[in-house]
Coordinates of C-alpha atoms in Angstrom, one line a residue:
X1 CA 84.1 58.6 2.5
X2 CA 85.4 58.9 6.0
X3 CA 82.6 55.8 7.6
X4 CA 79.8 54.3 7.8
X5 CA 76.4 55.3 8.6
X6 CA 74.5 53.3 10.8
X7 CA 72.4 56.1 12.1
X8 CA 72.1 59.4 10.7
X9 CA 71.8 62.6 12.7
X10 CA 69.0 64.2 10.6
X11 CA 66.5 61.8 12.1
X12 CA 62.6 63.3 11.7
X13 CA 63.8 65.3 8.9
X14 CA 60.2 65.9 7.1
X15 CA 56.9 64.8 6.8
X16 CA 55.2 61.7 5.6
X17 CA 51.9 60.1 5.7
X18 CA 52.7 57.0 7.5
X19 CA 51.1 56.7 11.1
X20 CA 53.8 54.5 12.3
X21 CA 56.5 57.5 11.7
X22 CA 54.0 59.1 13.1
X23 CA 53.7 57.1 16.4
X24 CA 57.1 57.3 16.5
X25 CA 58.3 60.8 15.8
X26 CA 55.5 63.7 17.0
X27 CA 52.4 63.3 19.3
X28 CA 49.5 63.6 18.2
X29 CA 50.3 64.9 14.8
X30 CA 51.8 65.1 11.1
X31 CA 53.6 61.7 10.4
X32 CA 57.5 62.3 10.0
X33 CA 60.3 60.7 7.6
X34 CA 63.2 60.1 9.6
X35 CA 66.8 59.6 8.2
X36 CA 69.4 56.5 8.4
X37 CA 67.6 54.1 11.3
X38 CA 69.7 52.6 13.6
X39 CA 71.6 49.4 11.8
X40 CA 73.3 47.5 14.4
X41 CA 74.7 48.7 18.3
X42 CA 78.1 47.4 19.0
X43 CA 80.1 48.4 22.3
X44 CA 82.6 50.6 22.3
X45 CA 86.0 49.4 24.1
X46 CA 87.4 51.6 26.6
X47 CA 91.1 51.9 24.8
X48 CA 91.9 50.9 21.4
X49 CA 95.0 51.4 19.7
X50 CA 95.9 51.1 15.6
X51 CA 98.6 51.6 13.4
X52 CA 101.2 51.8 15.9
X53 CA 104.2 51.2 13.4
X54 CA 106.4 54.6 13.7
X55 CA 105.9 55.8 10.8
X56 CA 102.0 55.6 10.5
X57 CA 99.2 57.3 12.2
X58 CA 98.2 56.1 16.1
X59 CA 94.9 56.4 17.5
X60 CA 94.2 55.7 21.3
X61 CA 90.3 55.2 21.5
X62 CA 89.2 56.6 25.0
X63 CA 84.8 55.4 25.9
X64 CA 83.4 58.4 27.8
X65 CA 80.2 57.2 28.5
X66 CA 76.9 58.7 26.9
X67 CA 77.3 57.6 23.6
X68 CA 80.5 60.2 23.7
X69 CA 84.3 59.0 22.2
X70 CA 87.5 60.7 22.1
X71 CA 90.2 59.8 19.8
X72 CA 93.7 60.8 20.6
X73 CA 95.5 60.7 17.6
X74 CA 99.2 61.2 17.3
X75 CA 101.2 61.7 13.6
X76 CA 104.3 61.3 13.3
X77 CA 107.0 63.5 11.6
X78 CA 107.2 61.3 8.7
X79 CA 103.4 61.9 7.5
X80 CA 103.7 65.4 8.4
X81 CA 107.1 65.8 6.1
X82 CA 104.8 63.9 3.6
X83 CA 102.2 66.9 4.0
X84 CA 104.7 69.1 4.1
X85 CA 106.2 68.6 0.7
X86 CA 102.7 68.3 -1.0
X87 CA 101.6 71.8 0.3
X88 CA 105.3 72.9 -1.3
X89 CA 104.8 71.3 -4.4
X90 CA 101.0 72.6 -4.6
X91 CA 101.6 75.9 -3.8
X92 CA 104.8 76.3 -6.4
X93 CA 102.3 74.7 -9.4
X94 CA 99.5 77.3 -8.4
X95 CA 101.5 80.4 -7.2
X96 CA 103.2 81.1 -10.3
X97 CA 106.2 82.7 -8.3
X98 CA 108.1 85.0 -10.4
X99 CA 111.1 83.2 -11.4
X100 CA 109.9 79.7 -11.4
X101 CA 107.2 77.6 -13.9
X102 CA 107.1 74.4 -11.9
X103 CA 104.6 71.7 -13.0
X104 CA 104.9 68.5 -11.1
X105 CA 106.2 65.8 -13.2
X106 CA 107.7 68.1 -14.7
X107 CA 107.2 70.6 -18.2
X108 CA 107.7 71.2 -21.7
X109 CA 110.3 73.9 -21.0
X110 CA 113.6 73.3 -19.1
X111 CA 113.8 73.5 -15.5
X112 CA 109.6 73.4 -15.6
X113 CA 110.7 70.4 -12.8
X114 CA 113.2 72.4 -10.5
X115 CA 110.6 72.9 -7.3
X116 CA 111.3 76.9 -5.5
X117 CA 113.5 76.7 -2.5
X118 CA 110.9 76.3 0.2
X119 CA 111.9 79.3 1.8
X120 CA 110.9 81.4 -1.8
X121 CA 107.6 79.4 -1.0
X122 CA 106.8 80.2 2.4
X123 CA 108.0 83.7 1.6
X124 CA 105.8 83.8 -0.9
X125 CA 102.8 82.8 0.1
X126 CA 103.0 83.4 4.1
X127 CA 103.8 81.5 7.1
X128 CA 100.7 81.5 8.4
X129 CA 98.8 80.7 5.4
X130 CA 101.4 77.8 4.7
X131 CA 101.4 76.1 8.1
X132 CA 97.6 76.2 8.1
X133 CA 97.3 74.3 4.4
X134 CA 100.0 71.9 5.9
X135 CA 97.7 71.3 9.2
X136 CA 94.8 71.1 7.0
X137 CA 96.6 68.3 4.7
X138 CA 97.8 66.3 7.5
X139 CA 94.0 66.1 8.7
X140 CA 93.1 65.6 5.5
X141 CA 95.3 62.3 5.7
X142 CA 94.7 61.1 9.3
X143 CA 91.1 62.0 9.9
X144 CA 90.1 58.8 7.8
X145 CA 92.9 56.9 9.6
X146 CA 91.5 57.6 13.2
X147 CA 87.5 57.9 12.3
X148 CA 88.0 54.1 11.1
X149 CA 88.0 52.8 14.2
X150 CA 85.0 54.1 15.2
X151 CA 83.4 53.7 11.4
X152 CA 81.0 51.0 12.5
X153 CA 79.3 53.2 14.9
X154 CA 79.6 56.3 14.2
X155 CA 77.3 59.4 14.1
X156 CA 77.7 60.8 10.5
X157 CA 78.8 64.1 10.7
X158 CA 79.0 64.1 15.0
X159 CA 83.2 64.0 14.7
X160 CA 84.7 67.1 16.2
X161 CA 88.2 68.3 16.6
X162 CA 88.5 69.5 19.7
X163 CA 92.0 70.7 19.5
X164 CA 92.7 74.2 18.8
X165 CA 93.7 74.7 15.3
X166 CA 96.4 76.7 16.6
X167 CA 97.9 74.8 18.7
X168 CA 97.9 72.7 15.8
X169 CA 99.9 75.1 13.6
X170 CA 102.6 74.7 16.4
X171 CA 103.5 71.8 15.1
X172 CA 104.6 73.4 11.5
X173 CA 107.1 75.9 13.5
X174 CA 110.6 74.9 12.2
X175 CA 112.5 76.8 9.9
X176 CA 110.4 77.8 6.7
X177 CA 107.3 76.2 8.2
X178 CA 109.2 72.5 8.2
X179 CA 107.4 70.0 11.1
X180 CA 109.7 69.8 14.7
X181 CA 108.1 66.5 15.9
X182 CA 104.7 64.3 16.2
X183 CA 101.6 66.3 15.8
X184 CA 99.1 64.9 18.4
X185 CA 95.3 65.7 18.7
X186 CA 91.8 65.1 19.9
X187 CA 88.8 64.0 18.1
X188 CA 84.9 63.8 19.8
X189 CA 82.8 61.3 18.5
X190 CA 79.7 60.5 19.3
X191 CA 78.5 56.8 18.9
X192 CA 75.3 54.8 18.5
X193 CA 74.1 53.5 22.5
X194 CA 74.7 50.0 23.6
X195 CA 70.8 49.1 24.5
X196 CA 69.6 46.8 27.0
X197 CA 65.6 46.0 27.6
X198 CA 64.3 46.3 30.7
X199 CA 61.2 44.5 29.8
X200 CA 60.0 41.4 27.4
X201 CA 58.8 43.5 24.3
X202 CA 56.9 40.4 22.6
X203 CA 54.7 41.0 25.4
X204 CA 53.6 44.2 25.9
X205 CA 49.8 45.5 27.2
X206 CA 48.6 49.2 26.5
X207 CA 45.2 51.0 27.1
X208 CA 43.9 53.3 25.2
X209 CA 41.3 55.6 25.0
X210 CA 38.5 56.0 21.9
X211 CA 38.6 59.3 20.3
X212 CA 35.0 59.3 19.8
X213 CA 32.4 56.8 18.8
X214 CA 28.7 57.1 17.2
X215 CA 27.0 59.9 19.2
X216 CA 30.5 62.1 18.8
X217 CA 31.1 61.4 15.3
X218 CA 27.5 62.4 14.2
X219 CA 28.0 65.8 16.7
X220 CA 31.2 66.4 15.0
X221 CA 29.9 65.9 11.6
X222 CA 27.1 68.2 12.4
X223 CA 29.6 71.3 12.9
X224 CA 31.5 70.4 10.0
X225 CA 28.4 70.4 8.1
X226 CA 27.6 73.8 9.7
X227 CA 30.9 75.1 9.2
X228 CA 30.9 74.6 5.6
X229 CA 27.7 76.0 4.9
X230 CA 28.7 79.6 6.7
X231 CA 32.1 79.6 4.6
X232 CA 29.2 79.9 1.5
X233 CA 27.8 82.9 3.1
X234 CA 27.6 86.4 1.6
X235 CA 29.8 89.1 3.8
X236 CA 28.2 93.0 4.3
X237 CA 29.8 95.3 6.0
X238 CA 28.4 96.5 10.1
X239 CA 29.0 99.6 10.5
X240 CA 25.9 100.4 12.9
X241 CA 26.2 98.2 15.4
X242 CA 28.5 95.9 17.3
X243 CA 30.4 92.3 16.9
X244 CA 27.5 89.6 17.5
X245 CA 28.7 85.6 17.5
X246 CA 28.7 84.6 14.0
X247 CA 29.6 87.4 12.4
X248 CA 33.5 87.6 10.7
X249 CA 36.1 90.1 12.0
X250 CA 39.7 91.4 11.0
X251 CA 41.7 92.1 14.1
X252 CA 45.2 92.9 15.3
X253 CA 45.9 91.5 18.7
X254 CA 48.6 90.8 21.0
X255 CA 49.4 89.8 24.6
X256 CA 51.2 90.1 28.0
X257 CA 51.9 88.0 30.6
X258 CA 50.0 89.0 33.3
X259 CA 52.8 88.0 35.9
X260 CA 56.2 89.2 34.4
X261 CA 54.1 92.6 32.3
X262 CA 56.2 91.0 29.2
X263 CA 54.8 90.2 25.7
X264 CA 54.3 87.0 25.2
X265 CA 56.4 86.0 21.6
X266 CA 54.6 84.4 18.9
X267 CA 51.2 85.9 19.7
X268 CA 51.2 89.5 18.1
X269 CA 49.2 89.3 14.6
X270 CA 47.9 92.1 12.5
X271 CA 44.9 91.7 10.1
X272 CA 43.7 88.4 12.0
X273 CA 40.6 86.7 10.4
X274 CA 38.0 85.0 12.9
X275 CA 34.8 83.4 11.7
X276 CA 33.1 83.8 15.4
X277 CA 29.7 81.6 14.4
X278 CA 32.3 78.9 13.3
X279 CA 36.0 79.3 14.6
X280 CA 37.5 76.4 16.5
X281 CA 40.3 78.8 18.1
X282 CA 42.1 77.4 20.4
X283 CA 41.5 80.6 22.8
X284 CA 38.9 79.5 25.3
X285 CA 37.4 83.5 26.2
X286 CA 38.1 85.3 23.1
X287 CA 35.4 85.5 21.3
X288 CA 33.1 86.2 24.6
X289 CA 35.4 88.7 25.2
X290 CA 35.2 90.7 22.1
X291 CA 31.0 90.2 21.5
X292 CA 30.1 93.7 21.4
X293 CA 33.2 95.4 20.0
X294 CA 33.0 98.5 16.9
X295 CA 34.8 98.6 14.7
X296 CA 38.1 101.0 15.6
X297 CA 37.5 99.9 19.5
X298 CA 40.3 98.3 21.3
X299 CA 40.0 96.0 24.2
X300 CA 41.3 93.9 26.9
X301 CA 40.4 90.6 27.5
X302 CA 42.1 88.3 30.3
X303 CA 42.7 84.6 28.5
X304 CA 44.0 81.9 30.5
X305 CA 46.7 79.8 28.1
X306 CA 45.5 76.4 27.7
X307 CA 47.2 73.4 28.5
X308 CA 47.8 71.9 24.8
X309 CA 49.1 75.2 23.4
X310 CA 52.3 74.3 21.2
X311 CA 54.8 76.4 23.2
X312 CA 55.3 74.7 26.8
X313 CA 56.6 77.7 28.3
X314 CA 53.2 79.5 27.4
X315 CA 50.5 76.4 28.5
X316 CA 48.5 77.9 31.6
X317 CA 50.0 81.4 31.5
X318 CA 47.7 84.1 32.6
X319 CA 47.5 86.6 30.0
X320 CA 46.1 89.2 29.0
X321 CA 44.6 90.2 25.3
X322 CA 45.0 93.8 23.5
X323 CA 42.4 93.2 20.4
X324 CA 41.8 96.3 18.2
X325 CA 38.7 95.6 15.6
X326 CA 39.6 96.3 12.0
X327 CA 36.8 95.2 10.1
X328 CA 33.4 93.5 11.0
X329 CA 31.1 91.9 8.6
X330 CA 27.9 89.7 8.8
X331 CA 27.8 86.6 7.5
X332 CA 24.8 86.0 5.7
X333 CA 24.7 82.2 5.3
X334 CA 22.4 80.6 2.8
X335 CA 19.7 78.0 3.2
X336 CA 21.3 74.8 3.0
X337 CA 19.0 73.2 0.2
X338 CA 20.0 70.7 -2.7
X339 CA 21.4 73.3 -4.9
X340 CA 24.6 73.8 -2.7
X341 CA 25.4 70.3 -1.7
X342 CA 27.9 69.6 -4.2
X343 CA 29.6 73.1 -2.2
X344 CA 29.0 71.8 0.8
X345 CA 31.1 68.6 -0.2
X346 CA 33.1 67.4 -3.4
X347 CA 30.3 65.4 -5.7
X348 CA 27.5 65.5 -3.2
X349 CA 23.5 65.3 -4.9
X350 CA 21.7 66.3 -2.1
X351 CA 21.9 67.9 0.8
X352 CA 21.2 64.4 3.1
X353 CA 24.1 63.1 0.7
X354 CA 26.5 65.8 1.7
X355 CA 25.4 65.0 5.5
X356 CA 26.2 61.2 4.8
X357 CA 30.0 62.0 3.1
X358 CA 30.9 64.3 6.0
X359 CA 29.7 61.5 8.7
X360 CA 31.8 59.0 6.6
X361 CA 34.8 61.5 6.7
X362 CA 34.4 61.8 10.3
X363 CA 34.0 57.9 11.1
X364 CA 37.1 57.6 8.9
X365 CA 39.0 60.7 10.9
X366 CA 37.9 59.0 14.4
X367 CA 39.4 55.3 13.1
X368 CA 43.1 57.3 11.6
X369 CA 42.9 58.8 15.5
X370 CA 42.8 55.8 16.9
X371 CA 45.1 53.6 14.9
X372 CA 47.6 57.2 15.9
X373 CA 46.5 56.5 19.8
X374 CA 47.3 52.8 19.8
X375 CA 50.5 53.3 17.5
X376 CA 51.8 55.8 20.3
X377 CA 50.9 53.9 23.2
X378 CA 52.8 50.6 21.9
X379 CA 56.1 52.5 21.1
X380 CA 55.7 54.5 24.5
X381 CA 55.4 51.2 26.4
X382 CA 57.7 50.0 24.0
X383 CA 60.4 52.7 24.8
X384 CA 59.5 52.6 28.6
X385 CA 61.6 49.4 28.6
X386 CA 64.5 50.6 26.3
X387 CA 67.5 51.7 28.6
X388 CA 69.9 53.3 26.3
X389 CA 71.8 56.7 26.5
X390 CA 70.5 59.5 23.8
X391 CA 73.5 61.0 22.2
X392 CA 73.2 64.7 22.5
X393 CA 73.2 65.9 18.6
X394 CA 70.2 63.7 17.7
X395 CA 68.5 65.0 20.6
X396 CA 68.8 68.3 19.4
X397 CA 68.7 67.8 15.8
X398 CA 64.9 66.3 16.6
X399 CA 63.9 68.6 19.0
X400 CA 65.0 71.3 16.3
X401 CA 62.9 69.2 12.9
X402 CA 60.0 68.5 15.9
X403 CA 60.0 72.5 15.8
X404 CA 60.2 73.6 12.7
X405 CA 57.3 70.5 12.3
X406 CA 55.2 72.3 14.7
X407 CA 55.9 75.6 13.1
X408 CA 54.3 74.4 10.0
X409 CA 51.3 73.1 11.7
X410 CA 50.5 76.4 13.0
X411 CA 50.9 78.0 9.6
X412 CA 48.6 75.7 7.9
X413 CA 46.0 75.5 10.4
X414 CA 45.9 78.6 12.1
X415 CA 46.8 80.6 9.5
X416 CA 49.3 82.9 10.6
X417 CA 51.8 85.0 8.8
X418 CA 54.8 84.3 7.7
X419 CA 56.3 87.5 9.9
X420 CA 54.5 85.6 12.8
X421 CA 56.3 82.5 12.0
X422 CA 59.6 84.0 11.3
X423 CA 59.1 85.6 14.9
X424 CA 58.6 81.9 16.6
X425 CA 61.4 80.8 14.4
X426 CA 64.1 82.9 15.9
X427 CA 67.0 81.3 17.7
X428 CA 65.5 82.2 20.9
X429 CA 62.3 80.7 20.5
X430 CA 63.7 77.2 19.0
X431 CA 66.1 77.2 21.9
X432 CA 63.4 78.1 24.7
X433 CA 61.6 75.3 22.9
X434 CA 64.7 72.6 23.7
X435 CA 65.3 73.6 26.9
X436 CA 61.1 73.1 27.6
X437 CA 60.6 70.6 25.8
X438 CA 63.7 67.9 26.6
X439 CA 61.7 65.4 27.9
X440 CA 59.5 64.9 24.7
X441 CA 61.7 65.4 22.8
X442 CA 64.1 62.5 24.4
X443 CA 60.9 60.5 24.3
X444 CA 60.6 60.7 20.5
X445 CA 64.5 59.7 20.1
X446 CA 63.9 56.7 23.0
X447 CA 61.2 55.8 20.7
X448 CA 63.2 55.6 17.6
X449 CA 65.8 54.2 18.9
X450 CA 63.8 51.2 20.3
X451 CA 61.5 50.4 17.1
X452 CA 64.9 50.1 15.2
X453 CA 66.5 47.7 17.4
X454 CA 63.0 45.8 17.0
X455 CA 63.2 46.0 13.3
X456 CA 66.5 44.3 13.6
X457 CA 66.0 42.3 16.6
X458 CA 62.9 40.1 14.8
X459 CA 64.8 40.1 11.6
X460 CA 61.5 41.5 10.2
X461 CA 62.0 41.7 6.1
X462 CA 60.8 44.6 3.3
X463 CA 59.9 42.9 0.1
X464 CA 61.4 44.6 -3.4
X465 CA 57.4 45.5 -4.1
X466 CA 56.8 47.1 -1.1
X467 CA 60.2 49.1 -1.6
X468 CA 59.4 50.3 -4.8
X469 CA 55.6 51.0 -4.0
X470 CA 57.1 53.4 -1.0
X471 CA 58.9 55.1 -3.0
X472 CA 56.7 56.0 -5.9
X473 CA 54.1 57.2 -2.9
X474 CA 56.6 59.4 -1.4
X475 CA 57.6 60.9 -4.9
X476 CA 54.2 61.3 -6.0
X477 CA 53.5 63.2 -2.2
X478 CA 56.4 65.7 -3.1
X479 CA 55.1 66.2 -6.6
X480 CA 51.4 67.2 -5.3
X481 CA 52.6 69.5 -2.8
X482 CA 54.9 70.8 -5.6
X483 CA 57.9 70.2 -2.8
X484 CA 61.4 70.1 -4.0
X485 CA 63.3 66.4 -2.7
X486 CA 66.7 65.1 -3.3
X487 CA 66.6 61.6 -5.0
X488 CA 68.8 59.5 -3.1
X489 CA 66.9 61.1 0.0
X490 CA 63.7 59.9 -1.0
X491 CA 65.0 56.9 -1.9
X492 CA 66.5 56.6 2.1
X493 CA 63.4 58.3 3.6
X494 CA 61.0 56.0 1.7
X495 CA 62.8 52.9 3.4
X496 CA 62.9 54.6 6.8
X497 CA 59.1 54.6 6.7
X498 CA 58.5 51.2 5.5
X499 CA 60.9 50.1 8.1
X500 CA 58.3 51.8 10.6
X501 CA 55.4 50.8 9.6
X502 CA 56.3 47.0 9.8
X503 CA 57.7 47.5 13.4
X504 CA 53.9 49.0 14.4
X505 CA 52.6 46.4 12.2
X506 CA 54.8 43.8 14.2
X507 CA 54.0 45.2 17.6
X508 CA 50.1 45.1 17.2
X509 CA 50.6 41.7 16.0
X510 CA 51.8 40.7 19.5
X511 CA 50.6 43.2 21.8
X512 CA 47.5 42.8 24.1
X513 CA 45.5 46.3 23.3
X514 CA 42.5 47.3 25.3
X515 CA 40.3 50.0 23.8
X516 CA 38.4 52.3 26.1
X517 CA 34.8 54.3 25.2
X518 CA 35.4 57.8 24.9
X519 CA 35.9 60.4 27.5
X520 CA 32.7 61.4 29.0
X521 CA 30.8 58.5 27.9
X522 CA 29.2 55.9 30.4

């Protein structure tokens, strides 16, 4: 164990059903589980210097600024000799040079002791190969050594050596690969941000904004109701006649960016399914554009991107639409009577019944949305006041987990392929998406970072029960989704969440929170 691990670099590793994750990690969507939260923030002093007997290790400690740290560390010949002889010793025990049976500590059989002439080793085995185990052993030792004075703040797994490994070797260039003198080099850490508040956070005011109320819950409910009774409907084949709204269609499509003539990536599907009486696609255009289309007939159709599309780089692009009609059916849809309700939804008697469930559903839905809109405004007020510098690999490691998150979103509810999601998974696409997307994504790290210093700030406390309670939900949430976890993991995850939800509970305990009527509405 080379440190401690006050804040993990996998942060928003993977999804969980808590809103204040949620608040935290992804706008407006899925909930996240984070990893390690932030412990404690300590300042990092600009030189620092350890060990400095001869014959031990030295590390200079040098503060870059943005959360960065470079260690200079110097071993001496001694520790290197040290390294030197073990890589002898190992090599003779495993080589089994002709000639020589060495076993350290020595053998049954005579001379089983005597270690090879370390020039039969080297010869042996190679100079290159034999300096490079020696390099690699004297890091072995003096990693540790330097990465504990950093150890309290540490980014696990954000150490890098930044000398080259061959300059390194250099150092093992005496005769038969013996060490000519102190073997000096750097080390770039990154450590957790000194924070300072900007504002009083036990006494913060947000607005927000209703997601719906009455009148829009009941209209909502109504096309869910609608929507459900068409997926009951009996398909026939059209063959005499063209697309009309609300019948289903199997297309391929694809687009172009009307500016630059170049496709646009992540669009292209083949075999596309569209209920057009019920589809909420998030296409504004399309289906207007294809209502008359045979089948076997390819059109255009000019679609302006809209503005909440999940790529950035794609919101408010003028494109244009190549949709070729594979199949078109009408959808007969059946009367909604009695019969069908328990269809229409789970344990339902009656039609009116079903009705009641979905509006419940929906006032439910509307009250989740909310609880999400006040949850995101309180940690974006909260992280408007939290000046601290992001270090750079958590930045990427959540822009990279909000990603794949939003990848996985699109899957499930837009059902797309898995070759359409391995094409927005390329390299290119999940760096277009950091480069795009920086400045949410260093929103949802501020955010972080600031509801863990609150956590520890108020000294706010998670009972054993609750512990235990979060865990078995997050097991149990694996085991329906029939999703492989790692124990320990879980174990951290389940914390992280618990952690969050008290800081949400804590700040609408002491915010002032004004609700406003929906859009539209007087």
């Amino acid at each position: 164990t080379r440190r401690t691990d006050p804040f993990h670099t996998t942060k928003m590793a993977s999804a969980v059903m808590s809103s204040a994750r949620a608040a935290i990690t992804s706008r407006p969507v899925a909930p996240k589980r984070g990893a390690k939260p932030l412990r404690a923030v300590r300042s990092v002093h600009p030189t620092v210097t350890v060990a400095a007997a001869a014959d031990e290790v030295t590390v200079k400690q040098h503060d870059l600024g943005d959360c960065k740290v470079r260690l200079e560390v110097a071993v001496p010949v001694s520790v290197q000799n040290e390294a030197y002889q073990a890589c002898l010793e190992g090599f003779a025990e495993k080589c089994q040079i002709p000639g020589f049976n060495y076993k350290k500590g020595g053998g049954r059989k005579k001379g089983d002791a005597k270690l090879p002439p370390a020039s039969v080793i080297v010869n042996f085995v190679g100079a290159k190969e034999f300096a490079s185990a020696c390099v690699e052993e004297v890091l072995q030792v003096s990693i540790p050594v330097a990465m504990e004075t950093v150890a309290a703040t540490a980014l696990q797994d954000s150490e890098r050596i930044e000398t080259a490994f061959d300059d390194l070797k250099k150092a093992f260039s005496g005769g038969d690969c013996a060490p000519i003198g102190d073997l000096t080099y750097s080390i770039g850490v990154e450590v957790v941000p000194t924070i300072k508040w900007t504002g009083d956070y036990r006494k913060l005011k947000v607005t927000v904004q209703s997601p719906g109320d009455d009148v829009t819950d009941a209209l909502e409910a109504e096309s869910i109701f609608n929507a459900a009774v068409r997926n009951l409907g009996t398909m026939r084949v059209v063959a005499d006649r063209g697309l009309e709204v609300g019948d289903q269609v199997v297309m391929d499509l694809s687009a172009i960016n009307k500016a630059t003539g170049e496709e646009i990536e992540g669009i292209k599907q083949e075999k596309f399914n569209l209920d057009t009486g019920a589809a909420r696609l998030n296409l504004p255009g399309l289906v207007d554009g294809i209502v008359g289309m045979k089948t076997g007939e390819t059109r255009e159709v000019p679609i302006t991107m809209p503005n909440d599309w999940p790529q950035a780089f794609i919101r408010g692009v003028e494109a244009t639409f190549t949709i070729t009609l594979r199949e078109l059916f009408q959808n007969d849809v059946p009367e909604a009577t009695d019969e069908i309700a328990s269809k229409i939804f789970p344990d339902a008697m009656t039609i009116d019944d079903a009705k009641a469930k979905i509006l419940e559903s929906q006032k439910a839905t509307t009250a989740a949305m909310l609880e999400q809109a006040t949850n995101e405004a309180l940690v974006d007020a909260l992280a408007a006041i939290c000046d601290a510098p992001l270090p750079a690999s958590i930045v990427e490691e959540t822009g990279r987990q909000m990603y794949s998150q939003k990848m996985l979103e699109m899957q499930v509810g837009s059902g797309l392929s898995m070759e359409v999601v391995n094409q927005l998974a390329s390299p290119e696409m999940v760096e277009k998406f950091l480069e795009t997307d920086r400045k949410e994504i260093e929103l949802i790290v501020r955010r972080t970072i600031a509801c863990e210093e609150l956590f520890r700030l108020e000294n706010i406390q998670v009972s054993e029960e609750e512990f235990k309670a979060e865990v078995v939900a997050a097991k149990e949430e694996f085991e329906r989704y029939g999703t492989e976890y790692d124990v320990q993991r879980l174990v951290e995850q389940a914390g992280e969440a618990i952690e969050a939800r008290k800081s949400m509970e804590w700040l609408r305990a002491h915010a002032e929170v004004t609700v406003l009527p929906p859009a539209g509405t007087a």
